[in-house]
PDB file of C-alpha atoms and ligand atoms in Angstrom:
ATOM      1  CA  UNK K   7      13.476   7.867 -21.760  1.00 86.00           C
ATOM      2  CA  UNK K   8       9.724   8.078 -21.344  1.00 91.00           C
ATOM      3  CA  UNK K   9       7.976  11.147 -22.680  1.00 96.00           C
ATOM      4  CA  UNK K  10       6.884  13.473 -19.854  1.00 97.00           C
ATOM      5  CA  UNK K  11       3.512  14.008 -21.489  1.00 98.00           C
ATOM      6  CA  UNK K  12       2.878  10.240 -21.538  1.00 97.00           C
ATOM      7  CA  UNK K  13       3.475  10.146 -17.783  1.00 97.00           C
ATOM      8  CA  UNK K  14       1.206  13.128 -17.146  1.00 98.00           C
ATOM      9  CA  UNK K  15      -1.430  11.534 -19.366  1.00 98.00           C
ATOM     10  CA  UNK K  16      -1.293   8.466 -17.106  1.00 98.00           C
ATOM     11  CA  UNK K  17      -1.685  10.657 -14.006  1.00 98.00           C
ATOM     12  CA  UNK K  18      -4.734  12.267 -15.597  1.00 98.00           C
ATOM     13  CA  UNK K  19      -6.101   8.891 -16.699  1.00 98.00           C
ATOM     14  CA  UNK K  20      -5.851   7.548 -13.147  1.00 98.00           C
ATOM     15  CA  UNK K  21      -8.919   8.302 -11.105  1.00 98.00           C
ATOM     16  CA  UNK K  22     -10.666   6.614  -8.215  1.00 98.00           C
ATOM     17  CA  UNK K  23     -12.708   4.216 -10.326  1.00 98.00           C
ATOM     18  CA  UNK K  24     -16.068   3.609  -8.655  1.00 98.00           C
ATOM     19  CA  UNK K  25     -17.197   0.665 -10.775  1.00 98.00           C
ATOM     20  CA  UNK K  26     -15.307  -1.640 -13.075  1.00 98.00           C
ATOM     21  CA  UNK K  27     -16.374  -3.563 -16.162  1.00 98.00           C
ATOM     22  CA  UNK K  28     -16.936  -6.934 -14.464  1.00 98.00           C
ATOM     23  CA  UNK K  29     -16.450  -8.771 -17.761  1.00 98.00           C
ATOM     24  CA  UNK K  30     -12.856  -7.585 -18.279  1.00 98.00           C
ATOM     25  CA  UNK K  31      -9.997  -9.289 -16.488  1.00 98.00           C
ATOM     26  CA  UNK K  32      -6.443  -7.987 -16.185  1.00 98.00           C
ATOM     27  CA  UNK K  33      -3.959 -10.329 -17.870  1.00 98.00           C
ATOM     28  CA  UNK K  34      -1.484 -12.184 -15.660  1.00 98.00           C
ATOM     29  CA  UNK K  35       1.512 -10.366 -17.175  1.00 98.00           C
ATOM     30  CA  UNK K  36      -0.034  -6.967 -16.557  1.00 98.00           C
ATOM     31  CA  UNK K  37      -0.981  -7.804 -12.994  1.00 98.00           C
ATOM     32  CA  UNK K  38       2.498  -9.168 -12.281  1.00 98.00           C
ATOM     33  CA  UNK K  39       3.848  -5.847 -13.558  1.00 98.00           C
ATOM     34  CA  UNK K  40       1.600  -3.956 -11.123  1.00 99.00           C
ATOM     35  CA  UNK K  41       2.750  -6.133  -8.221  1.00 99.00           C
ATOM     36  CA  UNK K  42       6.363  -5.598  -9.242  1.00 98.00           C
ATOM     37  CA  UNK K  43       5.951  -1.812  -8.978  1.00 98.00           C
ATOM     38  CA  UNK K  44       4.765  -2.413  -5.405  1.00 98.00           C
ATOM     39  CA  UNK K  45       7.581  -4.815  -4.571  1.00 98.00           C
ATOM     40  CA  UNK K  46      10.233  -2.398  -5.865  1.00 98.00           C
ATOM     41  CA  UNK K  47       8.874   0.502  -3.829  1.00 98.00           C
ATOM     42  CA  UNK K  48      11.093   2.272  -1.311  1.00 98.00           C
ATOM     43  CA  UNK K  49      10.595   1.838   2.420  1.00 97.00           C
ATOM     44  CA  UNK K  50      12.173   3.406   5.484  1.00 95.00           C
ATOM     45  CA  UNK K  51      15.553   1.753   6.111  1.00 94.00           C
ATOM     46  CA  UNK K  52      14.526  -0.694   3.344  1.00 95.00           C
ATOM     47  CA  UNK K  53      12.579  -2.893   5.763  1.00 96.00           C
ATOM     48  CA  UNK K  54       9.565  -3.510   3.448  1.00 97.00           C
ATOM     49  CA  UNK K  55       6.897  -3.660   6.155  1.00 97.00           C
ATOM     50  CA  UNK K  56       4.195  -4.779   3.739  1.00 98.00           C
ATOM     51  CA  UNK K  57       2.470  -7.882   2.470  1.00 98.00           C
ATOM     52  CA  UNK K  58       0.270  -7.697  -0.624  1.00 98.00           C
ATOM     53  CA  UNK K  59      -2.668 -10.081  -0.318  1.00 98.00           C
ATOM     54  CA  UNK K  60      -4.435 -10.526  -3.656  1.00 98.00           C
ATOM     55  CA  UNK K  61      -8.072 -11.359  -2.944  1.00 98.00           C
ATOM     56  CA  UNK K  62      -9.561 -13.222  -5.897  1.00 98.00           C
ATOM     57  CA  UNK K  63     -11.909 -15.305  -3.753  1.00 98.00           C
ATOM     58  CA  UNK K  64     -15.266 -13.624  -4.433  1.00 98.00           C
ATOM     59  CA  UNK K  65     -16.789 -15.166  -1.295  1.00 98.00           C
ATOM     60  CA  UNK K  66     -14.130 -13.420   0.792  1.00 98.00           C
ATOM     61  CA  UNK K  67     -14.758 -10.114  -0.991  1.00 98.00           C
ATOM     62  CA  UNK K  68     -18.437 -10.607  -0.140  1.00 98.00           C
ATOM     63  CA  UNK K  69     -17.612 -11.173   3.527  1.00 98.00           C
ATOM     64  CA  UNK K  70     -15.572  -7.946   3.500  1.00 98.00           C
ATOM     65  CA  UNK K  71     -18.352  -5.893   1.929  1.00 98.00           C
ATOM     66  CA  UNK K  72     -20.435  -5.269   5.106  1.00 98.00           C
ATOM     67  CA  UNK K  73     -17.372  -3.685   6.739  1.00 98.00           C
ATOM     68  CA  UNK K  74     -16.104  -1.929   3.600  1.00 98.00           C
ATOM     69  CA  UNK K  75     -18.408   0.973   2.824  1.00 98.00           C
ATOM     70  CA  UNK K  76     -15.912   2.486   0.365  1.00 98.00           C
ATOM     71  CA  UNK K  77     -15.947  -0.369  -2.143  1.00 98.00           C
ATOM     72  CA  UNK K  78     -19.591  -1.320  -2.583  1.00 98.00           C
ATOM     73  CA  UNK K  79     -19.355  -1.441  -6.387  1.00 98.00           C
ATOM     74  CA  UNK K  80     -15.621  -1.937  -6.692  1.00 98.00           C
ATOM     75  CA  UNK K  81     -15.352  -5.262  -4.835  1.00 98.00           C
ATOM     76  CA  UNK K  82     -17.966  -7.130  -6.917  1.00 98.00           C
ATOM     77  CA  UNK K  83     -16.667  -5.768 -10.251  1.00 98.00           C
ATOM     78  CA  UNK K  84     -12.882  -5.455  -9.850  1.00 98.00           C
ATOM     79  CA  UNK K  85     -10.635  -7.787 -11.752  1.00 98.00           C
ATOM     80  CA  UNK K  86      -8.182  -7.868  -8.835  1.00 99.00           C
ATOM     81  CA  UNK K  87      -8.245  -6.609  -5.227  1.00 99.00           C
ATOM     82  CA  UNK K  88      -5.205  -6.238  -3.001  1.00 99.00           C
ATOM     83  CA  UNK K  89      -5.324  -5.877   0.781  1.00 98.00           C
ATOM     84  CA  UNK K  90      -2.059  -4.268   1.858  1.00 99.00           C
ATOM     85  CA  UNK K  91      -1.093  -5.588   5.286  1.00 98.00           C
ATOM     86  CA  UNK K  92       1.693  -4.060   7.339  1.00 98.00           C
ATOM     87  CA  UNK K  93       3.798  -5.383  10.160  1.00 97.00           C
ATOM     88  CA  UNK K  94       3.376  -3.936  13.633  1.00 96.00           C
ATOM     89  CA  UNK K  95       5.738  -4.855  16.495  1.00 94.00           C
ATOM     90  CA  UNK K  96       7.868  -6.775  13.976  1.00 96.00           C
ATOM     91  CA  UNK K  97       9.042  -3.337  12.906  1.00 96.00           C
ATOM     92  CA  UNK K  98      10.620  -2.577  16.303  1.00 96.00           C
ATOM     93  CA  UNK K  99      14.374  -2.123  16.086  1.00 96.00           C
ATOM     94  CA  UNK K 100      14.918  -5.153  18.368  1.00 95.00           C
ATOM     95  CA  UNK K 101      12.484  -7.632  16.760  1.00 96.00           C
ATOM     96  CA  UNK K 102      13.472 -11.103  15.574  1.00 95.00           C
ATOM     97  CA  UNK K 103      11.925 -10.253  12.231  1.00 94.00           C
ATOM     98  CA  UNK K 104      14.273  -7.324  11.586  1.00 95.00           C
ATOM     99  CA  UNK K 105      17.285  -9.324  12.658  1.00 95.00           C
ATOM    100  CA  UNK K 106      16.262 -12.004  10.156  1.00 94.00           C
ATOM    101  CA  UNK K 107      15.596  -9.343   7.507  1.00 95.00           C
ATOM    102  CA  UNK K 108      18.994  -7.689   7.847  1.00 96.00           C
ATOM    103  CA  UNK K 109      20.733 -11.049   7.837  1.00 96.00           C
ATOM    104  CA  UNK K 110      18.798 -12.970   5.167  1.00 96.00           C
ATOM    105  CA  UNK K 111      17.425 -10.270   2.860  1.00 96.00           C
ATOM    106  CA  UNK K 112      20.008  -7.489   3.163  1.00 96.00           C
ATOM    107  CA  UNK K 113      22.891  -9.955   3.632  1.00 97.00           C
ATOM    108  CA  UNK K 114      24.550  -7.687   6.196  1.00 97.00           C
ATOM    109  CA  UNK K 115      27.452  -8.780   8.353  1.00 97.00           C
ATOM    110  CA  UNK K 116      27.014  -9.142  12.118  1.00 96.00           C
ATOM    111  CA  UNK K 117      28.858  -5.832  12.657  1.00 97.00           C
ATOM    112  CA  UNK K 118      26.732  -4.021  10.080  1.00 97.00           C
ATOM    113  CA  UNK K 119      23.561  -5.408  11.673  1.00 97.00           C
ATOM    114  CA  UNK K 120      24.683  -4.195  15.076  1.00 96.00           C
ATOM    115  CA  UNK K 121      25.502  -0.727  13.734  1.00 97.00           C
ATOM    116  CA  UNK K 122      22.239  -0.443  11.802  1.00 95.00           C
ATOM    117  CA  UNK K 123      20.209  -1.659  14.788  1.00 96.00           C
ATOM    118  CA  UNK K 124      21.792   1.139  16.853  1.00 97.00           C
ATOM    119  CA  UNK K 125      20.888   3.805  14.305  1.00 97.00           C
ATOM    120  CA  UNK K 126      17.374   2.373  13.951  1.00 97.00           C
ATOM    121  CA  UNK K 127      16.915   2.293  17.742  1.00 97.00           C
ATOM    122  CA  UNK K 128      17.740   6.000  18.003  1.00 98.00           C
ATOM    123  CA  UNK K 129      15.488   6.766  15.054  1.00 97.00           C
ATOM    124  CA  UNK K 130      12.537   4.914  16.582  1.00 97.00           C
ATOM    125  CA  UNK K 131      13.122   5.987  20.182  1.00 97.00           C
ATOM    126  CA  UNK K 132      13.949   9.658  19.880  1.00 97.00           C
ATOM    127  CA  UNK K 133      13.967  10.969  16.304  1.00 98.00           C
ATOM    128  CA  UNK K 134      10.483   9.818  15.326  1.00 97.00           C
ATOM    129  CA  UNK K 135       9.224   8.599  18.724  1.00 96.00           C
ATOM    130  CA  UNK K 136       7.610   5.490  17.276  1.00 96.00           C
ATOM    131  CA  UNK K 137       7.743   3.284  20.344  1.00 96.00           C
ATOM    132  CA  UNK K 138       5.370   2.852  23.269  1.00 91.00           C
ATOM    133  CA  UNK K 139       2.104   2.414  21.426  1.00 92.00           C
ATOM    134  CA  UNK K 140       1.903  -0.318  18.763  1.00 92.00           C
ATOM    135  CA  UNK K 141      -0.561   1.807  16.836  1.00 95.00           C
ATOM    136  CA  UNK K 142       2.156   4.394  16.133  1.00 96.00           C
ATOM    137  CA  UNK K 143       4.382   1.710  14.668  1.00 96.00           C
ATOM    138  CA  UNK K 144       1.446   0.477  12.584  1.00 97.00           C
ATOM    139  CA  UNK K 145       0.792   3.995  11.260  1.00 98.00           C
ATOM    140  CA  UNK K 146       4.473   4.441  10.416  1.00 97.00           C
ATOM    141  CA  UNK K 147       4.506   1.133   8.527  1.00 98.00           C
ATOM    142  CA  UNK K 148       1.266   2.169   6.800  1.00 98.00           C
ATOM    143  CA  UNK K 149       2.844   5.392   5.559  1.00 98.00           C
ATOM    144  CA  UNK K 150       5.324   3.259   3.671  1.00 97.00           C
ATOM    145  CA  UNK K 151       2.624   0.932   2.388  1.00 98.00           C
ATOM    146  CA  UNK K 152       0.960   3.964   0.832  1.00 98.00           C
ATOM    147  CA  UNK K 153       4.080   4.537  -1.288  1.00 98.00           C
ATOM    148  CA  UNK K 154       3.683   1.024  -2.687  1.00 98.00           C
ATOM    149  CA  UNK K 155      -0.042   1.738  -3.121  1.00 99.00           C
ATOM    150  CA  UNK K 156       0.688   4.874  -5.162  1.00 98.00           C
ATOM    151  CA  UNK K 157       3.315   3.164  -7.263  1.00 98.00           C
ATOM    152  CA  UNK K 158       0.969   0.300  -8.095  1.00 99.00           C
ATOM    153  CA  UNK K 159      -1.834   2.688  -9.089  1.00 98.00           C
ATOM    154  CA  UNK K 160       0.521   4.792 -11.230  1.00 98.00           C
ATOM    155  CA  UNK K 161       2.087   1.674 -12.749  1.00 98.00           C
ATOM    156  CA  UNK K 162      -1.386   0.418 -13.605  1.00 98.00           C
ATOM    157  CA  UNK K 163      -2.399   3.757 -15.134  1.00 98.00           C
ATOM    158  CA  UNK K 164       0.728   3.760 -17.306  1.00 98.00           C
ATOM    159  CA  UNK K 165      -0.505   0.550 -18.959  1.00 98.00           C
ATOM    160  CA  UNK K 166      -4.137   1.657 -19.174  1.00 98.00           C
ATOM    161  CA  UNK K 167      -5.485  -0.111 -16.094  1.00 98.00           C
ATOM    162  CA  UNK K 168      -7.856   1.554 -13.660  1.00 98.00           C
ATOM    163  CA  UNK K 169      -7.748   1.408  -9.899  1.00 99.00           C
ATOM    164  CA  UNK K 170      -9.386   2.614  -6.710  1.00 99.00           C
ATOM    165  CA  UNK K 171      -7.630   3.017  -3.369  1.00 99.00           C
ATOM    166  CA  UNK K 172      -9.876   1.879  -0.517  1.00 98.00           C
ATOM    167  CA  UNK K 173      -9.661   3.254   2.968  1.00 98.00           C
ATOM    168  CA  UNK K 174     -13.429   3.170   3.425  1.00 98.00           C
ATOM    169  CA  UNK K 175     -13.569   0.262   5.843  1.00 98.00           C
ATOM    170  CA  UNK K 176     -14.060  -0.482   9.509  1.00 98.00           C
ATOM    171  CA  UNK K 177     -10.532  -1.463  10.470  1.00 98.00           C
ATOM    172  CA  UNK K 178     -11.440  -3.839  13.320  1.00 98.00           C
ATOM    173  CA  UNK K 179     -14.198  -5.469  11.276  1.00 98.00           C
ATOM    174  CA  UNK K 180     -12.081  -5.933   8.141  1.00 98.00           C
ATOM    175  CA  UNK K 181      -9.125  -7.253  10.119  1.00 98.00           C
ATOM    176  CA  UNK K 182     -11.437  -9.755  11.804  1.00 98.00           C
ATOM    177  CA  UNK K 183     -12.748 -11.038   8.460  1.00 98.00           C
ATOM    178  CA  UNK K 184      -9.182 -11.471   7.196  1.00 98.00           C
ATOM    179  CA  UNK K 185      -8.061 -13.000  10.453  1.00 98.00           C
ATOM    180  CA  UNK K 186     -11.005 -15.469  10.486  1.00 98.00           C
ATOM    181  CA  UNK K 187     -10.039 -16.424   6.929  1.00 98.00           C
ATOM    182  CA  UNK K 188      -6.521 -17.223   8.141  1.00 98.00           C
ATOM    183  CA  UNK K 189      -5.006 -14.430   6.031  1.00 97.00           C
ATOM    184  CA  UNK K 190      -4.029 -11.883   8.672  1.00 98.00           C
ATOM    185  CA  UNK K 191      -2.292 -12.862  11.874  1.00 98.00           C
ATOM    186  CA  UNK K 192      -3.201  -9.973  14.200  1.00 97.00           C
ATOM    187  CA  UNK K 193      -0.158 -10.627  16.371  1.00 96.00           C
ATOM    188  CA  UNK K 194       2.020  -9.483  13.485  1.00 97.00           C
ATOM    189  CA  UNK K 195      -0.047  -7.630  10.890  1.00 98.00           C
ATOM    190  CA  UNK K 196      -2.652  -4.922  10.553  1.00 98.00           C
ATOM    191  CA  UNK K 197      -4.657  -3.871   7.492  1.00 98.00           C
ATOM    192  CA  UNK K 198      -3.273  -0.583   6.136  1.00 98.00           C
ATOM    193  CA  UNK K 199      -5.321  -0.029   2.988  1.00 99.00           C
ATOM    194  CA  UNK K 200      -6.895  -1.917   0.095  1.00 99.00           C
ATOM    195  CA  UNK K 201      -6.890  -1.260  -3.638  1.00 99.00           C
ATOM    196  CA  UNK K 202      -9.016  -2.540  -6.503  1.00 99.00           C
ATOM    197  CA  UNK K 203      -7.882  -2.852 -10.140  1.00 99.00           C
ATOM    198  CA  UNK K 204      -9.781  -3.393 -13.355  1.00 98.00           C
ATOM    199  CA  UNK K 205     -11.163  -1.551 -16.355  1.00 98.00           C
ATOM    200  CA  UNK K 206     -13.579   1.347 -15.926  1.00 98.00           C
ATOM    201  CA  UNK K 207     -17.262   0.832 -16.652  1.00 98.00           C
ATOM    202  CA  UNK K 208     -18.096   4.533 -16.970  1.00 98.00           C
ATOM    203  CA  UNK K 209     -16.206   7.597 -18.211  1.00 97.00           C
ATOM    204  CA  UNK K 210     -14.147   9.227 -15.466  1.00 97.00           C
ATOM    205  CA  UNK K 211     -15.409  12.474 -13.934  1.00 96.00           C
ATOM    206  CA  UNK K 212     -13.543  15.743 -14.414  1.00 96.00           C
ATOM    207  CA  UNK K 213     -10.449  15.971 -12.216  1.00 96.00           C
ATOM    208  CA  UNK K 214     -10.463  18.756  -9.630  1.00 97.00           C
ATOM    209  CA  UNK K 215      -7.252  19.920  -7.987  1.00 98.00           C
ATOM    210  CA  UNK K 216      -6.057  23.075  -6.263  1.00 98.00           C
ATOM    211  CA  UNK K 217      -3.874  25.362  -8.374  1.00 98.00           C
ATOM    212  CA  UNK K 218      -0.125  24.808  -8.245  1.00 98.00           C
ATOM    213  CA  UNK K 219       0.255  28.134  -6.392  1.00 98.00           C
ATOM    214  CA  UNK K 220      -2.006  26.855  -3.607  1.00 98.00           C
ATOM    215  CA  UNK K 221      -0.090  23.660  -2.948  1.00 98.00           C
ATOM    216  CA  UNK K 222       3.502  24.704  -3.642  1.00 98.00           C
ATOM    217  CA  UNK K 223       5.503  27.196  -1.646  1.00 98.00           C
ATOM    218  CA  UNK K 224       8.924  28.215  -2.915  1.00 98.00           C
ATOM    219  CA  UNK K 225      11.540  29.507  -0.502  1.00 98.00           C
ATOM    220  CA  UNK K 226      14.380  31.284  -2.307  1.00 97.00           C
TER     221      UNK K 226
HETATM  222  C1  LIG D 312      -5.832   6.543   0.830  1.00 77.15           C
HETATM  223  C2  LIG D 312      -7.068   6.728   0.007  1.00 77.15           C
HETATM  224  C3  LIG D 312      -8.210   6.059   0.358  1.00 77.15           C
HETATM  225  C4  LIG D 312      -9.364   6.176  -0.439  1.00 77.15           C
HETATM  226  N1  LIG D 312     -10.454   5.436  -0.124  1.00 77.15           N
HETATM  227  C5  LIG D 312     -11.494   5.418  -1.006  1.00 77.15           C
HETATM  228  C6  LIG D 312     -12.574   4.516  -0.802  1.00 77.15           C
HETATM  229  O1  LIG D 312     -12.655   3.772   0.171  1.00 77.15           O
HETATM  230  N2  LIG D 312     -13.549   4.494  -1.735  1.00 77.15           N
HETATM  231  C7  LIG D 312     -13.531   5.314  -2.840  1.00 77.15           C
HETATM  232  O2  LIG D 312     -14.441   5.241  -3.670  1.00 77.15           O
HETATM  233  N3  LIG D 312     -12.525   6.186  -3.035  1.00 77.15           N
HETATM  234  C8  LIG D 312     -11.496   6.243  -2.146  1.00 77.15           C
HETATM  235  N4  LIG D 312     -10.450   7.104  -2.366  1.00 77.15           N
HETATM  236  C9  LIG D 312     -10.462   7.950  -3.556  1.00 77.15           C
HETATM  237  C10 LIG D 312     -10.443   9.462  -3.309  1.00 77.15           C
HETATM  238  O3  LIG D 312     -11.702   9.898  -2.913  1.00 77.15           O
HETATM  239  C11 LIG D 312      -9.943  10.130  -4.601  1.00 77.15           C
HETATM  240  O4  LIG D 312      -8.647   9.713  -4.866  1.00 77.15           O
HETATM  241  C12 LIG D 312      -9.990  11.645  -4.529  1.00 77.15           C
HETATM  242  O5  LIG D 312     -11.292  12.110  -4.383  1.00 77.15           O
HETATM  243  C13 LIG D 312      -9.371  12.275  -5.781  1.00 77.15           C
HETATM  244  O6  LIG D 312     -10.019  11.827  -6.941  1.00 77.15           O
HETATM  245  P1  LIG D 312      -9.230  11.042  -8.098  1.00 77.15           P
HETATM  246  O7  LIG D 312      -8.432   9.960  -7.442  1.00 77.15           O
HETATM  247  O8  LIG D 312     -10.330  10.473  -8.958  1.00 77.15           O
HETATM  248  O9  LIG D 312      -8.363  12.008  -8.834  1.00 77.15           O
HETATM  249  C14 LIG D 312      -9.334   7.026  -1.567  1.00 77.15           C
HETATM  250  C15 LIG D 312      -8.164   7.719  -1.888  1.00 77.15           C
HETATM  251  C16 LIG D 312      -7.037   7.545  -1.132  1.00 77.15           C
HETATM  252  C17 LIG D 312      -5.757   8.235  -1.559  1.00 77.15           C
END
């Protein structure tokens, strides 16, 4: 068992790092570990709507900078940057992609696939009302990508690696840069969020949070 205090220490160590030490690179083993915490993350119905694109090409980071106001110092100094893409219409209950996924990844029988597709159809059509506008499906897939995002940042913090989540970008502009680079096929994917990893250059600022009583409501 891991000591609770060690975990809380990692949560306190994690902060949105504004600038990394450009001279320090994350070792391959450590970065594989971070990616593994993303890969093992939960997703609705287990459909893993994400793709983690690790951007180590500095020229591409430079092309993203004009449309990424939230990472002006992070992109040039980070050891590693991940763009988390998510699937859009592929996540519809009746898509070829999900049929393939249930068959080839989940190894479900034809009957199980049919049953699960029925449940998923109801979920998307009436429970969560995700159909109609592709943007809603994108946002739903993004919500799951953010779980992987959080797990990767926490995983990194647990081994002493800093990170910064990056939502400070012009979505159309950033998607176009990635699409022009042949990395994002806009027919299937959108850009949910990005995240930079490395080692902090400066001490982290004091953490501010609301009191527990302001964010937790008990009903007994
Ligand atoms: C989804 C998300 C997107 C964020 N985008 C940016 C960003 O583009 N640039 C940045 O410097 N910080 C970004 N942040 C960092 C937040 O401002 C930061 O997490 C918050 O102020 C709390 O501070 P802490 O993470 O240092 O505890 C983002 C945080 C989240 C969760």
